[in-house]
Amino acid sequence: MRDVPKTADLLDWYDRHARDLPWRVSPADRALGVVPDPYAVWLSEIMLQQTTVAAVRDYFTRFMTIWPTVQDLANAEDERVMGEWAGLGYYARARNLLKCAREVAALGAFPTTRDGLQALPGIGPYTSAAISAIAYDLPETVVDGNVERVMSRVFHVETPLPDAKPEITQLAETLTPKKRAGDYAQAVMDLGATICTPKSPACGICAWNRDCLARKAGVQAELPKKKPKAKKPTRYGVAYLARNAAGEWLMERRPEKGLLGGMLGWPGAEWGDAAVEQPPFDADWQDPGVDVRHVFTHFNLHLSLRVVQINGQVQPEQGLFLDIKRSDLPTVMRKAFDVATTHLSH
């Protein structure tokens, strides 16, 4: 019978080496009875989806300063929240963040069951498990990228990701403890983030090194296996940036559903395999000589720019002239804004 990793070994390690994160209640404080704030746990988990801890720290701290409670966030203006979110990407998360905050505020508090949490906008199986475990100490199994890597090595899972996800989750469930489930969930994530790293794992100081089947086979650095990624396509577009004499910019709001849904953007044709010229009105549009490049999850964007200063009246076919701040825009639109303002100031 093979050895099985011991939860107690990992928790002992976590008690000594837990990362200091702004949304986390330390194991020492938790042992003294300090209870995590479900709002802080939820906010951090939404921000951390497909984003690194390093990228999220400042955003989380700023959000908690501006909107310290879920009620504060529920009462916030959409544009302000979107502006503060800019740079984190995946703007559907920000839209669902507001929807969820408003539902929770109407309920009076966050639900205390996984099913209740998962019924809220933007909370799927992973996030509901994470909040249940971390905020409420329920014995739910939390499986993120770090946990997938740890489990694939500890149990020597040869099946490549993403096909291995059900197998890994089932194996992870066998280790989830009834007590200290929240600390345990964070301990496994910390182990993956700091010790059982993608390259050159520090097996010599790992709390589970004696029980790791991949280490015994000498293949820990080769796991988890992953299917080859398809090459990311490139899309092309033309953005039209017009400023009038009042300092307003011609903007349009993108459709609620889809990429950058509901956010302000520059008029132009749909992005596709080729850039399509579609000016919102006739003018002496200038090419500033600098294109915008941006990387989205599923494609790369190459955006050509056209810029004009308007001193008279125009009737655009797309958009409205608005008094905007740079912070009102998503990152890709900010890049274009920076180029346009530099060009028009010369």
mmCIF file of C-alpha atoms in Angstrom:
data_model
loop_
_atom_site.group_PDB
_atom_site.id
_atom_site.type_symbol
_atom_site.label_atom_id
_atom_site.label_comp_id
_atom_site.label_asym_id
_atom_site.label_seq_id
_atom_site.Cartn_x
_atom_site.Cartn_y
_atom_site.Cartn_z
ATOM 1 C CA MET A 1 0.000 0.000 0.000
ATOM 2 C CA ARG A 2 1.448 3.318 -1.061
ATOM 3 C CA ASP A 3 1.997 6.246 1.236
ATOM 4 C CA VAL A 4 -0.626 8.987 1.160
ATOM 5 C CA PRO A 5 0.265 12.654 1.771
ATOM 6 C CA LYS A 6 -0.638 13.682 5.291
ATOM 7 C CA THR A 7 -2.757 16.788 5.720
ATOM 8 C CA ALA A 8 -1.146 17.440 9.115
ATOM 9 C CA ASP A 9 2.319 17.689 7.518
ATOM 10 C CA LEU A 10 1.120 20.349 5.090
ATOM 11 C CA LEU A 11 -0.746 22.317 7.767
ATOM 12 C CA ASP A 12 2.350 22.305 9.992
ATOM 13 C CA TRP A 13 4.314 23.750 7.081
ATOM 14 C CA TYR A 14 1.593 26.327 6.393
ATOM 15 C CA ASP A 15 1.539 27.439 10.029
ATOM 16 C CA ARG A 16 5.199 28.412 9.646
ATOM 17 C CA HIS A 17 5.353 29.590 6.041
ATOM 18 C CA ALA A 18 1.944 30.956 5.011
ATOM 19 C CA ARG A 19 2.197 33.855 2.591
ATOM 20 C CA ASP A 20 1.211 37.262 3.937
ATOM 21 C CA LEU A 21 -1.615 38.313 1.616
ATOM 22 C CA PRO A 22 -3.867 41.358 2.141
ATOM 23 C CA TRP A 23 -7.052 39.290 1.842
ATOM 24 C CA ARG A 24 -5.896 36.454 4.074
ATOM 25 C CA VAL A 25 -6.409 35.772 7.765
ATOM 26 C CA SER A 26 -3.136 34.214 8.932
ATOM 27 C CA PRO A 27 -3.226 30.720 10.456
ATOM 28 C CA ALA A 28 -2.121 32.206 13.777
ATOM 29 C CA ASP A 29 -4.992 34.712 13.794
ATOM 30 C CA ARG A 30 -7.416 32.065 12.650
ATOM 31 C CA ALA A 31 -6.370 29.844 15.546
ATOM 32 C CA LEU A 32 -7.218 32.763 17.853
ATOM 33 C CA GLY A 33 -10.740 32.907 16.453
ATOM 34 C CA VAL A 34 -10.405 35.659 13.839
ATOM 35 C CA VAL A 35 -13.021 34.993 11.160
ATOM 36 C CA PRO A 36 -12.357 35.832 7.500
ATOM 37 C CA ASP A 37 -14.514 38.481 5.840
ATOM 38 C CA PRO A 38 -16.535 36.721 3.090
ATOM 39 C CA TYR A 39 -16.538 39.969 1.087
ATOM 40 C CA ALA A 40 -12.735 40.125 1.085
ATOM 41 C CA VAL A 41 -12.460 36.441 0.213
ATOM 42 C CA TRP A 42 -14.963 36.779 -2.638
ATOM 43 C CA LEU A 43 -13.359 39.948 -4.014
ATOM 44 C CA SER A 44 -9.880 38.437 -3.983
ATOM 45 C CA GLU A 45 -11.043 35.215 -5.635
ATOM 46 C CA ILE A 46 -12.790 37.080 -8.450
ATOM 47 C CA MET A 47 -9.702 39.233 -9.004
ATOM 48 C CA LEU A 48 -7.369 36.223 -8.914
ATOM 49 C CA GLN A 49 -9.195 34.374 -11.682
ATOM 50 C CA GLN A 50 -6.614 33.979 -14.473
ATOM 51 C CA THR A 51 -4.462 36.671 -12.843
ATOM 52 C CA THR A 52 -1.398 36.543 -10.595
ATOM 53 C CA VAL A 53 -1.172 37.395 -6.912
ATOM 54 C CA ALA A 54 1.421 40.063 -7.719
ATOM 55 C CA ALA A 55 -0.956 41.761 -10.156
ATOM 56 C CA VAL A 56 -3.914 41.628 -7.769
ATOM 57 C CA ARG A 57 -2.390 42.962 -4.527
ATOM 58 C CA ASP A 58 -2.659 46.673 -5.316
ATOM 59 C CA TYR A 59 -6.061 46.342 -6.981
ATOM 60 C CA PHE A 60 -7.491 44.503 -3.985
ATOM 61 C CA THR A 61 -6.110 47.046 -1.516
ATOM 62 C CA ARG A 62 -7.481 49.945 -3.575
ATOM 63 C CA PHE A 63 -10.936 48.373 -3.940
ATOM 64 C CA MET A 64 -11.131 47.666 -0.204
ATOM 65 C CA THR A 65 -10.129 51.260 0.545
ATOM 66 C CA ILE A 66 -12.721 52.750 -1.820
ATOM 67 C CA TRP A 67 -15.484 50.185 -1.163
ATOM 68 C CA PRO A 68 -14.801 48.528 2.229
ATOM 69 C CA THR A 69 -18.094 46.593 2.311
ATOM 70 C CA VAL A 70 -20.200 44.762 -0.236
ATOM 71 C CA GLN A 71 -22.913 47.390 0.292
ATOM 72 C CA ASP A 72 -20.440 50.133 -0.662
ATOM 73 C CA LEU A 73 -19.539 48.268 -3.839
ATOM 74 C CA ALA A 74 -23.197 47.640 -4.629
ATOM 75 C CA ASN A 75 -23.824 51.396 -4.476
ATOM 76 C CA ALA A 76 -20.830 52.268 -6.669
ATOM 77 C CA GLU A 77 -21.136 53.771 -10.146
ATOM 78 C CA ASP A 78 -20.455 51.252 -12.887
ATOM 79 C CA GLU A 79 -17.946 53.499 -14.671
ATOM 80 C CA ARG A 80 -15.925 54.049 -11.493
ATOM 81 C CA VAL A 81 -15.668 50.326 -10.844
ATOM 82 C CA MET A 82 -14.747 49.597 -14.463
ATOM 83 C CA GLY A 83 -12.127 52.322 -14.341
ATOM 84 C CA GLU A 84 -10.556 50.932 -11.177
ATOM 85 C CA TRP A 85 -10.653 47.442 -12.690
ATOM 86 C CA ALA A 86 -8.805 48.478 -15.879
ATOM 87 C CA GLY A 87 -5.598 46.497 -16.245
ATOM 88 C CA LEU A 88 -6.933 43.336 -14.623
ATOM 89 C CA GLY A 89 -8.581 42.246 -17.862
ATOM 90 C CA TYR A 90 -11.506 39.866 -18.380
ATOM 91 C CA TYR A 91 -14.023 42.672 -17.959
ATOM 92 C CA ALA A 92 -16.945 40.256 -17.734
ATOM 93 C CA ARG A 93 -15.630 39.603 -14.227
ATOM 94 C CA ALA A 94 -16.029 43.275 -13.342
ATOM 95 C CA ARG A 95 -19.580 43.367 -14.694
ATOM 96 C CA ASN A 96 -20.466 40.243 -12.720
ATOM 97 C CA LEU A 97 -18.705 41.718 -9.685
ATOM 98 C CA LEU A 98 -21.223 44.559 -9.613
ATOM 99 C CA LYS A 99 -24.186 42.274 -10.311
ATOM 100 C CA CYS A 100 -23.097 39.939 -7.525
ATOM 101 C CA ALA A 101 -22.474 42.767 -5.038
ATOM 102 C CA ARG A 102 -25.963 44.126 -5.684
ATOM 103 C CA GLU A 103 -27.580 40.719 -5.227
ATOM 104 C CA VAL A 104 -25.670 40.113 -1.986
ATOM 105 C CA ALA A 105 -26.581 43.585 -0.723
ATOM 106 C CA ALA A 106 -30.238 42.801 -1.452
ATOM 107 C CA LEU A 107 -29.909 39.505 0.422
ATOM 108 C CA GLY A 108 -28.248 41.273 3.353
ATOM 109 C CA ALA A 109 -25.169 39.034 3.427
ATOM 110 C CA PHE A 110 -23.277 36.420 1.467
ATOM 111 C CA PRO A 111 -24.887 32.955 1.418
ATOM 112 C CA THR A 112 -23.170 30.488 3.739
ATOM 113 C CA THR A 113 -23.570 27.393 1.563
ATOM 114 C CA ARG A 114 -21.761 26.430 -1.606
ATOM 115 C CA ASP A 115 -25.017 26.079 -3.537
ATOM 116 C CA GLY A 116 -26.154 29.494 -2.381
ATOM 117 C CA LEU A 117 -22.863 31.055 -3.407
ATOM 118 C CA GLN A 118 -22.850 29.365 -6.783
ATOM 119 C CA ALA A 119 -26.270 30.801 -7.573
ATOM 120 C CA LEU A 120 -24.742 34.302 -7.594
ATOM 121 C CA PRO A 121 -23.478 36.011 -10.784
ATOM 122 C CA GLY A 122 -19.856 35.262 -11.636
ATOM 123 C CA ILE A 123 -19.428 32.502 -9.034
ATOM 124 C CA GLY A 124 -18.740 29.105 -10.564
ATOM 125 C CA PRO A 125 -17.712 25.754 -9.067
ATOM 126 C CA TYR A 126 -14.143 26.798 -8.229
ATOM 127 C CA THR A 127 -15.031 30.159 -6.653
ATOM 128 C CA SER A 128 -17.924 28.736 -4.633
ATOM 129 C CA ALA A 129 -15.601 26.040 -3.275
ATOM 130 C CA ALA A 130 -12.906 28.586 -2.432
ATOM 131 C CA ILE A 131 -15.265 30.945 -0.591
ATOM 132 C CA SER A 132 -16.927 28.028 1.241
ATOM 133 C CA ALA A 133 -13.590 26.689 2.440
ATOM 134 C CA ILE A 134 -11.691 29.914 3.116
ATOM 135 C CA ALA A 135 -14.507 32.081 4.473
ATOM 136 C CA TYR A 136 -16.633 29.444 6.217
ATOM 137 C CA ASP A 137 -14.159 26.580 6.818
ATOM 138 C CA LEU A 138 -16.407 24.095 5.045
ATOM 139 C CA PRO A 139 -14.665 20.925 3.775
ATOM 140 C CA GLU A 140 -14.878 21.835 0.089
ATOM 141 C CA THR A 141 -12.106 20.878 -2.333
ATOM 142 C CA VAL A 142 -10.475 23.877 -3.999
ATOM 143 C CA VAL A 143 -8.590 23.158 -7.236
ATOM 144 C CA ASP A 144 -6.778 25.977 -9.028
ATOM 145 C CA GLY A 145 -3.718 25.783 -11.277
ATOM 146 C CA ASN A 146 -1.363 25.464 -8.341
ATOM 147 C CA VAL A 147 -3.395 22.647 -6.807
ATOM 148 C CA GLU A 148 -3.575 20.841 -10.161
ATOM 149 C CA ARG A 149 0.206 20.881 -10.356
ATOM 150 C CA VAL A 150 0.681 19.655 -6.780
ATOM 151 C CA MET A 151 -1.830 16.838 -7.135
ATOM 152 C CA SER A 152 -0.564 15.726 -10.534
ATOM 153 C CA ARG A 153 2.890 15.306 -8.999
ATOM 154 C CA VAL A 154 1.924 13.863 -5.623
ATOM 155 C CA PHE A 155 -0.272 11.220 -7.295
ATOM 156 C CA HIS A 156 1.827 10.914 -10.482
ATOM 157 C CA VAL A 157 -1.017 11.721 -12.886
ATOM 158 C CA GLU A 158 0.133 11.116 -16.457
ATOM 159 C CA THR A 159 -3.084 12.245 -18.148
ATOM 160 C CA PRO A 160 -2.485 15.663 -19.767
ATOM 161 C CA LEU A 161 -4.463 18.733 -18.807
ATOM 162 C CA PRO A 162 -7.205 19.726 -19.305
ATOM 163 C CA ASP A 163 -8.385 16.102 -19.660
ATOM 164 C CA ALA A 164 -6.930 15.301 -16.223
ATOM 165 C CA LYS A 165 -9.086 17.829 -14.347
ATOM 166 C CA PRO A 166 -11.788 15.369 -13.158
ATOM 167 C CA GLU A 167 -9.168 12.830 -12.063
ATOM 168 C CA ILE A 168 -7.136 15.461 -10.231
ATOM 169 C CA THR A 169 -10.224 16.863 -8.502
ATOM 170 C CA GLN A 170 -11.238 13.400 -7.351
ATOM 171 C CA LEU A 171 -7.755 12.753 -5.953
ATOM 172 C CA ALA A 172 -7.679 16.160 -4.266
ATOM 173 C CA GLU A 173 -10.996 15.379 -2.577
ATOM 174 C CA THR A 174 -9.401 12.405 -0.826
ATOM 175 C CA LEU A 175 -7.051 14.790 1.016
ATOM 176 C CA THR A 176 -9.499 17.562 1.962
ATOM 177 C CA PRO A 177 -9.834 17.538 5.754
ATOM 178 C CA LYS A 178 -12.990 18.022 7.782
ATOM 179 C CA LYS A 179 -11.221 20.477 10.087
ATOM 180 C CA ARG A 180 -9.165 23.516 9.069
ATOM 181 C CA ALA A 181 -10.418 23.167 5.502
ATOM 182 C CA GLY A 182 -9.804 26.845 4.803
ATOM 183 C CA ASP A 183 -6.214 26.754 6.000
ATOM 184 C CA TYR A 184 -5.652 23.528 4.099
ATOM 185 C CA ALA A 185 -7.010 24.960 0.824
ATOM 186 C CA GLN A 186 -4.691 27.945 1.111
ATOM 187 C CA ALA A 187 -1.798 25.711 2.173
ATOM 188 C CA VAL A 188 -1.986 23.630 -1.023
ATOM 189 C CA MET A 189 -2.150 26.794 -3.134
ATOM 190 C CA ASP A 190 0.845 28.230 -1.274
ATOM 191 C CA LEU A 191 2.762 24.980 -1.755
ATOM 192 C CA GLY A 192 2.203 25.163 -5.495
ATOM 193 C CA ALA A 193 3.035 28.855 -5.676
ATOM 194 C CA THR A 194 6.244 28.766 -3.628
ATOM 195 C CA ILE A 195 7.625 25.194 -3.496
ATOM 196 C CA CYS A 196 6.001 22.939 -6.096
ATOM 197 C CA THR A 197 6.585 25.481 -8.855
ATOM 198 C CA PRO A 198 6.215 24.814 -12.602
ATOM 199 C CA LYS A 199 9.961 24.662 -13.160
ATOM 200 C CA SER A 200 12.633 23.441 -10.756
ATOM 201 C CA PRO A 201 10.342 22.483 -7.833
ATOM 202 C CA ALA A 202 12.078 22.738 -4.441
ATOM 203 C CA CYS A 203 11.399 19.115 -3.496
ATOM 204 C CA GLY A 204 14.050 19.068 -0.765
ATOM 205 C CA ILE A 205 12.009 21.395 1.444
ATOM 206 C CA CYS A 206 8.526 20.204 0.451
ATOM 207 C CA ALA A 207 6.265 19.018 3.268
ATOM 208 C CA TRP A 208 5.057 16.160 1.067
ATOM 209 C CA ASN A 209 8.356 15.098 -0.494
ATOM 210 C CA ARG A 210 8.356 11.648 1.163
ATOM 211 C CA ASP A 211 4.921 10.843 -0.265
ATOM 212 C CA CYS A 212 5.262 12.351 -3.757
ATOM 213 C CA LEU A 213 4.990 9.588 -6.352
ATOM 214 C CA ALA A 214 6.325 11.753 -9.187
ATOM 215 C CA ARG A 215 9.425 12.563 -7.144
ATOM 216 C CA LYS A 216 9.977 8.877 -6.430
ATOM 217 C CA ALA A 217 9.804 8.249 -10.185
ATOM 218 C CA GLY A 218 12.059 11.235 -10.894
ATOM 219 C CA VAL A 219 9.505 12.906 -13.199
ATOM 220 C CA GLN A 220 8.182 15.721 -10.995
ATOM 221 C CA ALA A 221 9.470 18.485 -13.285
ATOM 222 C CA GLU A 222 7.681 16.897 -16.262
ATOM 223 C CA LEU A 223 4.236 17.087 -14.656
ATOM 224 C CA PRO A 224 1.552 18.107 -15.157
ATOM 225 C CA LYS A 225 1.503 17.186 -18.814
ATOM 226 C CA LYS A 226 -0.444 19.518 -21.065
ATOM 227 C CA LYS A 227 -1.900 19.243 -24.521
ATOM 228 C CA PRO A 228 -0.150 21.463 -27.094
ATOM 229 C CA LYS A 229 -1.717 24.897 -27.304
ATOM 230 C CA ALA A 230 -3.131 26.071 -30.596
ATOM 231 C CA LYS A 231 -1.352 29.072 -32.049
ATOM 232 C CA LYS A 232 -3.057 32.293 -30.984
ATOM 233 C CA PRO A 233 -4.496 34.139 -34.023
ATOM 234 C CA THR A 234 -4.024 37.841 -34.724
ATOM 235 C CA ARG A 235 -6.928 40.174 -35.401
ATOM 236 C CA TYR A 236 -6.664 43.581 -37.019
ATOM 237 C CA GLY A 237 -8.687 46.760 -36.696
ATOM 238 C CA VAL A 238 -8.755 50.535 -37.100
ATOM 239 C CA ALA A 239 -9.761 52.828 -34.230
ATOM 240 C CA TYR A 240 -10.889 56.406 -34.829
ATOM 241 C CA LEU A 241 -10.057 58.935 -32.115
ATOM 242 C CA ALA A 242 -11.707 62.338 -32.551
ATOM 243 C CA ARG A 243 -11.521 65.217 -30.070
ATOM 244 C CA ASN A 244 -13.698 68.341 -30.371
ATOM 245 C CA ALA A 245 -13.017 71.918 -29.327
ATOM 246 C CA ALA A 246 -14.578 71.281 -25.902
ATOM 247 C CA GLY A 247 -12.047 68.523 -25.225
ATOM 248 C CA GLU A 248 -14.626 65.765 -25.580
ATOM 249 C CA TRP A 249 -13.815 62.491 -27.310
ATOM 250 C CA LEU A 250 -15.989 60.526 -29.709
ATOM 251 C CA MET A 251 -16.818 57.282 -27.890
ATOM 252 C CA GLU A 252 -19.155 54.361 -28.330
ATOM 253 C CA ARG A 253 -20.255 51.786 -25.807
ATOM 254 C CA ARG A 254 -19.514 48.210 -26.717
ATOM 255 C CA PRO A 255 -22.324 45.620 -26.611
ATOM 256 C CA GLU A 256 -23.086 44.262 -23.149
ATOM 257 C CA LYS A 257 -22.138 40.743 -24.160
ATOM 258 C CA GLY A 258 -18.796 39.880 -25.649
ATOM 259 C CA LEU A 259 -15.263 41.202 -25.394
ATOM 260 C CA LEU A 260 -14.967 44.369 -23.254
ATOM 261 C CA GLY A 261 -18.754 44.224 -22.951
ATOM 262 C CA GLY A 262 -20.479 47.396 -21.814
ATOM 263 C CA MET A 263 -17.265 49.441 -21.786
ATOM 264 C CA LEU A 264 -16.372 52.619 -23.635
ATOM 265 C CA GLY A 265 -14.345 52.254 -26.798
ATOM 266 C CA TRP A 266 -13.294 53.994 -29.983
ATOM 267 C CA PRO A 267 -15.499 53.807 -33.071
ATOM 268 C CA GLY A 268 -14.444 51.526 -35.896
ATOM 269 C CA ALA A 269 -15.327 48.336 -37.722
ATOM 270 C CA GLU A 270 -15.244 44.912 -36.080
ATOM 271 C CA TRP A 271 -11.786 43.447 -35.575
ATOM 272 C CA GLY A 272 -11.039 40.598 -37.939
ATOM 273 C CA ASP A 273 -8.534 38.955 -40.246
ATOM 274 C CA ALA A 274 -7.938 42.301 -41.971
ATOM 275 C CA ALA A 275 -8.216 45.931 -40.862
ATOM 276 C CA VAL A 276 -11.325 47.617 -42.251
ATOM 277 C CA GLU A 277 -11.480 51.396 -42.677
ATOM 278 C CA GLN A 278 -14.826 52.642 -41.380
ATOM 279 C CA PRO A 279 -14.546 56.295 -40.243
ATOM 280 C CA PRO A 280 -17.506 57.597 -38.229
ATOM 281 C CA PHE A 281 -17.557 60.813 -40.314
ATOM 282 C CA ASP A 282 -15.584 62.447 -43.124
ATOM 283 C CA ALA A 283 -12.546 64.341 -41.873
ATOM 284 C CA ASP A 284 -8.832 64.762 -42.383
ATOM 285 C CA TRP A 285 -7.974 61.669 -40.342
ATOM 286 C CA GLN A 286 -4.279 61.393 -39.541
ATOM 287 C CA ASP A 287 -2.196 58.299 -38.947
ATOM 288 C CA PRO A 288 -0.029 59.013 -35.868
ATOM 289 C CA GLY A 289 2.481 56.428 -37.072
ATOM 290 C CA VAL A 290 2.119 54.296 -33.930
ATOM 291 C CA ASP A 291 -0.106 51.233 -33.803
ATOM 292 C CA VAL A 292 -1.480 49.603 -30.674
ATOM 293 C CA ARG A 293 -0.674 45.987 -29.882
ATOM 294 C CA HIS A 294 -2.625 44.152 -27.209
ATOM 295 C CA VAL A 295 -2.849 40.538 -26.078
ATOM 296 C CA PHE A 296 -6.242 39.088 -25.240
ATOM 297 C CA THR A 297 -6.871 35.576 -23.954
ATOM 298 C CA HIS A 298 -7.750 34.067 -27.308
ATOM 299 C CA PHE A 299 -6.087 36.381 -29.821
ATOM 300 C CA ASN A 300 -3.524 39.111 -30.393
ATOM 301 C CA LEU A 301 -4.789 42.507 -31.545
ATOM 302 C CA HIS A 302 -3.031 44.829 -33.983
ATOM 303 C CA LEU A 303 -4.910 48.142 -33.957
ATOM 304 C CA SER A 304 -4.154 50.955 -36.402
ATOM 305 C CA LEU A 305 -5.137 54.455 -35.287
ATOM 306 C CA ARG A 306 -6.682 57.462 -37.013
ATOM 307 C CA VAL A 307 -6.728 60.764 -35.129
ATOM 308 C CA VAL A 308 -8.383 64.123 -35.764
ATOM 309 C CA GLN A 309 -9.032 67.394 -33.910
ATOM 310 C CA ILE A 310 -12.500 68.794 -34.688
ATOM 311 C CA ASN A 311 -13.122 72.517 -34.399
ATOM 312 C CA GLY A 312 -16.584 72.671 -35.944
ATOM 313 C CA GLN A 313 -19.768 70.597 -35.766
ATOM 314 C CA VAL A 314 -19.959 67.047 -37.083
ATOM 315 C CA GLN A 315 -22.647 64.392 -37.186
ATOM 316 C CA PRO A 316 -20.929 61.053 -36.497
ATOM 317 C CA GLU A 317 -22.487 57.839 -37.746
ATOM 318 C CA GLN A 318 -21.112 56.058 -34.694
ATOM 319 C CA GLY A 319 -20.812 57.161 -31.079
ATOM 320 C CA LEU A 320 -21.216 60.341 -29.058
ATOM 321 C CA PHE A 321 -18.806 63.027 -27.899
ATOM 322 C CA LEU A 322 -18.210 62.568 -24.170
ATOM 323 C CA ASP A 323 -16.091 64.199 -21.480
ATOM 324 C CA ILE A 324 -13.986 61.236 -20.399
ATOM 325 C CA LYS A 325 -10.971 60.533 -18.232
ATOM 326 C CA ARG A 326 -8.257 58.069 -19.180
ATOM 327 C CA SER A 327 -9.273 55.966 -16.167
ATOM 328 C CA ASP A 328 -12.735 55.452 -17.704
ATOM 329 C CA LEU A 329 -11.228 53.252 -20.405
ATOM 330 C CA PRO A 330 -10.113 49.617 -20.566
ATOM 331 C CA THR A 331 -6.389 49.059 -21.077
ATOM 332 C CA VAL A 332 -6.374 48.623 -24.854
ATOM 333 C CA MET A 333 -8.390 51.828 -25.283
ATOM 334 C CA ARG A 334 -6.023 53.654 -22.907
ATOM 335 C CA LYS A 335 -3.088 52.692 -25.122
ATOM 336 C CA ALA A 336 -4.819 54.311 -28.100
ATOM 337 C CA PHE A 337 -5.770 57.345 -25.993
ATOM 338 C CA ASP A 338 -2.131 57.897 -24.987
ATOM 339 C CA VAL A 339 -0.987 57.812 -28.606
ATOM 340 C CA ALA A 340 -3.761 60.184 -29.726
ATOM 341 C CA THR A 341 -3.210 62.770 -26.976
ATOM 342 C CA THR A 342 0.521 62.805 -27.682
ATOM 343 C CA HIS A 343 -0.112 63.222 -31.409
ATOM 344 C CA LEU A 344 -2.649 66.048 -30.967
ATOM 345 C CA SER A 345 -0.417 67.935 -28.543
ATOM 346 C CA HIS A 346 2.333 68.280 -31.142
#
